[in-house]
């Protein structure tokens, strides 16, 4: 900006945009799930959860994805790709899953392939869930530090229930616990 003989320069830094995509499937080509659809009280059904990370505008450091597993849901030992298993953890006390993605260059997941992980969970409904469409994984949240603005940025993806909105082979009625 120029005013008379005075010159002032302003810099406005804009943080990147993060996105976490969370999808759930019964029919998949990754693990081959088992169990009953619709889920039945006292019987375990396995599902595949996929997380995809997208980073739009600037490099981001220390990316982390977190979600809570409701009671009655457990992690199986299946993770893909297997080399991501060392950066994937579950705290049985807090019921929180954490994926340490690390640093991510701008455009990853948007302009070119970005990090993703698939993991299998098992859900055994209790009798109090009969007639309901319960959550099998809570809201996923991603956080990281924008390298340009040095601010913490975050985004969320909605929870997934047994109706599996991303799985075209499952209808809402098929998500109701029997």
Short mmCIF file of C-alpha atoms in Angstrom, two decimals:
data_model
loop_
_atom_site.label_atom_id
_atom_site.label_comp_id
_atom_site.label_asym_id
_atom_site.label_seq_id
_atom_site.Cartn_x
_atom_site.Cartn_y
_atom_site.Cartn_z
CA UNK A 1 0.00 0.00 0.00
CA UNK A 2 1.31 3.45 -0.93
CA UNK A 3 0.08 6.59 0.86
CA UNK A 4 1.94 9.75 -0.12
CA UNK A 5 5.61 8.89 0.49
CA UNK A 6 4.82 6.04 2.92
CA UNK A 7 4.97 2.46 1.71
CA UNK A 8 3.58 -0.40 3.80
CA UNK A 9 3.58 -4.04 2.80
CA UNK A 10 1.06 -6.52 4.22
CA UNK A 11 1.28 -10.30 4.08
CA UNK A 12 -1.80 -12.38 4.64
CA UNK A 13 -1.08 -16.01 5.25
CA UNK A 14 -3.84 -18.49 4.53
CA UNK A 15 -3.71 -21.96 6.04
CA UNK A 16 -4.01 -25.12 4.01
CA UNK A 17 -7.22 -27.11 3.87
CA UNK A 18 -7.20 -30.67 5.22
CA UNK A 19 -9.78 -33.31 4.50
CA UNK A 20 -10.30 -36.74 6.03
CA UNK A 21 -12.58 -39.15 4.21
CA UNK A 22 -13.95 -42.01 6.30
CA UNK A 23 -15.81 -44.86 4.58
CA UNK A 24 -17.16 -48.18 5.83
CA UNK A 25 -17.88 -51.38 3.91
CA UNK A 26 -19.05 -54.92 4.45
CA UNK A 27 -18.41 -55.96 0.84
CA UNK A 28 -14.80 -55.15 0.00
CA UNK A 29 -11.81 -56.53 -1.83
CA UNK A 30 -9.32 -55.80 0.94
CA UNK A 31 -10.11 -58.19 3.80
CA UNK A 32 -13.19 -60.22 2.92
CA UNK A 33 -15.51 -59.50 5.84
CA UNK A 34 -17.70 -62.05 7.57
CA UNK A 35 -20.76 -62.25 9.76
CA UNK A 36 -24.40 -61.40 9.39
CA UNK A 37 -25.95 -58.51 7.48
CA UNK A 38 -28.12 -57.31 9.13
CA UNK A 39 -26.07 -57.70 12.32
CA UNK A 40 -27.47 -60.05 14.97
CA UNK A 41 -27.32 -59.71 18.74
CA UNK A 42 -24.39 -61.71 20.15
CA UNK A 43 -22.86 -62.45 16.72
CA UNK A 44 -19.77 -60.70 15.38
CA UNK A 45 -19.82 -59.01 11.98
CA UNK A 46 -16.62 -57.55 10.52
CA UNK A 47 -16.39 -54.34 8.52
CA UNK A 48 -13.65 -52.51 6.64
CA UNK A 49 -13.00 -48.86 7.47
CA UNK A 50 -10.99 -46.76 5.02
CA UNK A 51 -9.39 -43.40 5.84
CA UNK A 52 -8.15 -41.15 3.02
CA UNK A 53 -6.21 -37.94 3.71
CA UNK A 54 -6.27 -34.89 1.43
CA UNK A 55 -4.09 -31.78 1.77
CA UNK A 56 -4.83 -28.84 -0.51
CA UNK A 57 -2.67 -25.69 -0.30
CA UNK A 58 0.55 -25.89 1.72
CA UNK A 59 2.76 -28.48 3.39
CA UNK A 60 1.46 -29.81 6.71
CA UNK A 61 3.47 -31.34 9.55
CA UNK A 62 2.64 -33.90 12.23
CA UNK A 63 -0.66 -35.06 10.76
CA UNK A 64 -2.74 -37.28 13.02
CA UNK A 65 -6.12 -38.97 12.47
CA UNK A 66 -8.21 -40.05 15.46
CA UNK A 67 -11.57 -41.75 16.01
CA UNK A 68 -13.35 -43.51 18.86
CA UNK A 69 -14.59 -47.08 18.71
CA UNK A 70 -17.92 -47.59 20.51
CA UNK A 71 -18.30 -50.39 23.06
CA UNK A 72 -18.97 -53.70 21.31
CA UNK A 73 -16.56 -52.79 18.50
CA UNK A 74 -12.99 -54.10 18.38
CA UNK A 75 -10.07 -53.88 16.03
CA UNK A 76 -9.07 -57.07 14.33
CA UNK A 77 -5.39 -57.35 13.44
CA UNK A 78 -5.97 -56.59 9.75
CA UNK A 79 -4.44 -53.36 8.40
CA UNK A 80 -3.63 -52.41 4.81
CA UNK A 81 -1.06 -51.46 3.71
CA UNK A 82 0.77 -53.51 6.32
CA UNK A 83 3.71 -51.08 6.56
CA UNK A 84 1.35 -48.48 8.09
CA UNK A 85 0.66 -50.75 11.09
CA UNK A 86 3.60 -49.29 13.05
CA UNK A 87 1.95 -45.84 12.87
CA UNK A 88 -1.49 -47.11 13.88
CA UNK A 89 -2.49 -47.60 17.52
CA UNK A 90 -5.51 -48.33 19.70
CA UNK A 91 -5.87 -47.25 23.33
CA UNK A 92 -8.19 -49.77 24.99
CA UNK A 93 -8.88 -47.41 27.92
CA UNK A 94 -10.00 -44.36 25.89
CA UNK A 95 -11.20 -46.55 22.94
CA UNK A 96 -9.34 -44.17 20.63
CA UNK A 97 -7.68 -45.18 17.36
CA UNK A 98 -4.76 -42.99 16.27
CA UNK A 99 -3.00 -42.99 12.90
CA UNK A 100 0.22 -40.97 12.80
CA UNK A 101 0.34 -39.86 9.16
CA UNK A 102 3.38 -37.59 9.61
CA UNK A 103 4.25 -34.79 7.19
CA UNK A 104 2.31 -34.25 3.98
CA UNK A 105 3.16 -32.11 0.97
CA UNK A 106 0.55 -29.84 -0.57
CA UNK A 107 -1.66 -31.44 -3.17
CA UNK A 108 -1.32 -34.96 -1.76
CA UNK A 109 -4.64 -36.74 -2.02
CA UNK A 110 -5.92 -34.03 -4.35
CA UNK A 111 -3.53 -33.65 -7.31
CA UNK A 112 -1.83 -36.99 -6.74
CA UNK A 113 -2.38 -40.07 -4.58
CA UNK A 114 -2.32 -39.36 -0.88
CA UNK A 115 -2.00 -41.51 2.19
CA UNK A 116 -4.77 -43.93 3.02
CA UNK A 117 -5.25 -46.83 5.35
CA UNK A 118 -7.79 -49.63 5.60
CA UNK A 119 -8.43 -51.53 8.80
CA UNK A 120 -10.93 -54.13 9.89
CA UNK A 121 -13.22 -53.86 12.90
CA UNK A 122 -15.54 -56.43 14.47
CA UNK A 123 -18.93 -55.47 15.91
CA UNK A 124 -20.91 -57.67 18.29
CA UNK A 125 -24.26 -56.01 19.09
CA UNK A 126 -25.74 -56.24 22.57
CA UNK A 127 -29.42 -56.96 23.24
CA UNK A 128 -30.06 -53.28 24.03
CA UNK A 129 -29.14 -52.46 20.40
CA UNK A 130 -31.83 -54.68 18.86
CA UNK A 131 -33.92 -52.64 16.38
CA UNK A 132 -31.30 -49.87 16.21
CA UNK A 133 -28.72 -48.78 13.63
CA UNK A 134 -25.70 -48.29 15.93
CA UNK A 135 -22.43 -46.52 15.18
CA UNK A 136 -19.49 -48.79 14.46
CA UNK A 137 -16.89 -45.97 14.45
CA UNK A 138 -17.13 -42.41 15.71
CA UNK A 139 -16.34 -39.20 13.88
CA UNK A 140 -12.82 -39.14 12.41
CA UNK A 141 -10.76 -36.02 13.14
CA UNK A 142 -7.53 -34.96 11.45
CA UNK A 143 -5.12 -32.37 12.83
CA UNK A 144 -1.77 -31.04 11.66
CA UNK A 145 0.44 -27.95 11.68
CA UNK A 146 0.44 -25.80 8.57
CA UNK A 147 4.09 -25.13 7.59
CA UNK A 148 3.27 -21.74 6.07
CA UNK A 149 1.05 -20.20 8.76
CA UNK A 150 2.38 -22.33 11.64
CA UNK A 151 -1.21 -22.79 12.82
CA UNK A 152 -2.89 -26.05 13.81
CA UNK A 153 -5.55 -26.96 11.27
CA UNK A 154 -8.18 -29.66 11.51
CA UNK A 155 -11.10 -31.31 9.78
CA UNK A 156 -13.61 -34.05 10.56
CA UNK A 157 -15.56 -36.78 8.79
CA UNK A 158 -18.89 -38.13 10.09
CA UNK A 159 -19.30 -41.30 12.13
CA UNK A 160 -20.35 -44.51 10.38
CA UNK A 161 -23.20 -46.75 11.46
CA UNK A 162 -24.25 -50.27 10.46
CA UNK A 163 -26.30 -48.91 7.52
CA UNK A 164 -22.91 -48.29 5.79
CA UNK A 165 -23.84 -45.34 3.53
CA UNK A 166 -20.77 -45.95 1.29
CA UNK A 167 -21.46 -49.66 0.66
CA UNK A 168 -23.91 -49.92 -2.23
CA UNK A 169 -24.70 -53.54 -1.32
CA UNK A 170 -26.16 -52.55 2.08
CA UNK A 171 -29.51 -50.77 2.50
CA UNK A 172 -30.64 -48.91 5.62
CA UNK A 173 -32.90 -51.83 6.63
CA UNK A 174 -29.89 -54.15 6.46
CA UNK A 175 -28.20 -52.02 9.16
CA UNK A 176 -30.92 -52.64 11.77
CA UNK A 177 -29.71 -55.01 14.50
CA UNK A 178 -31.80 -58.21 14.64
#
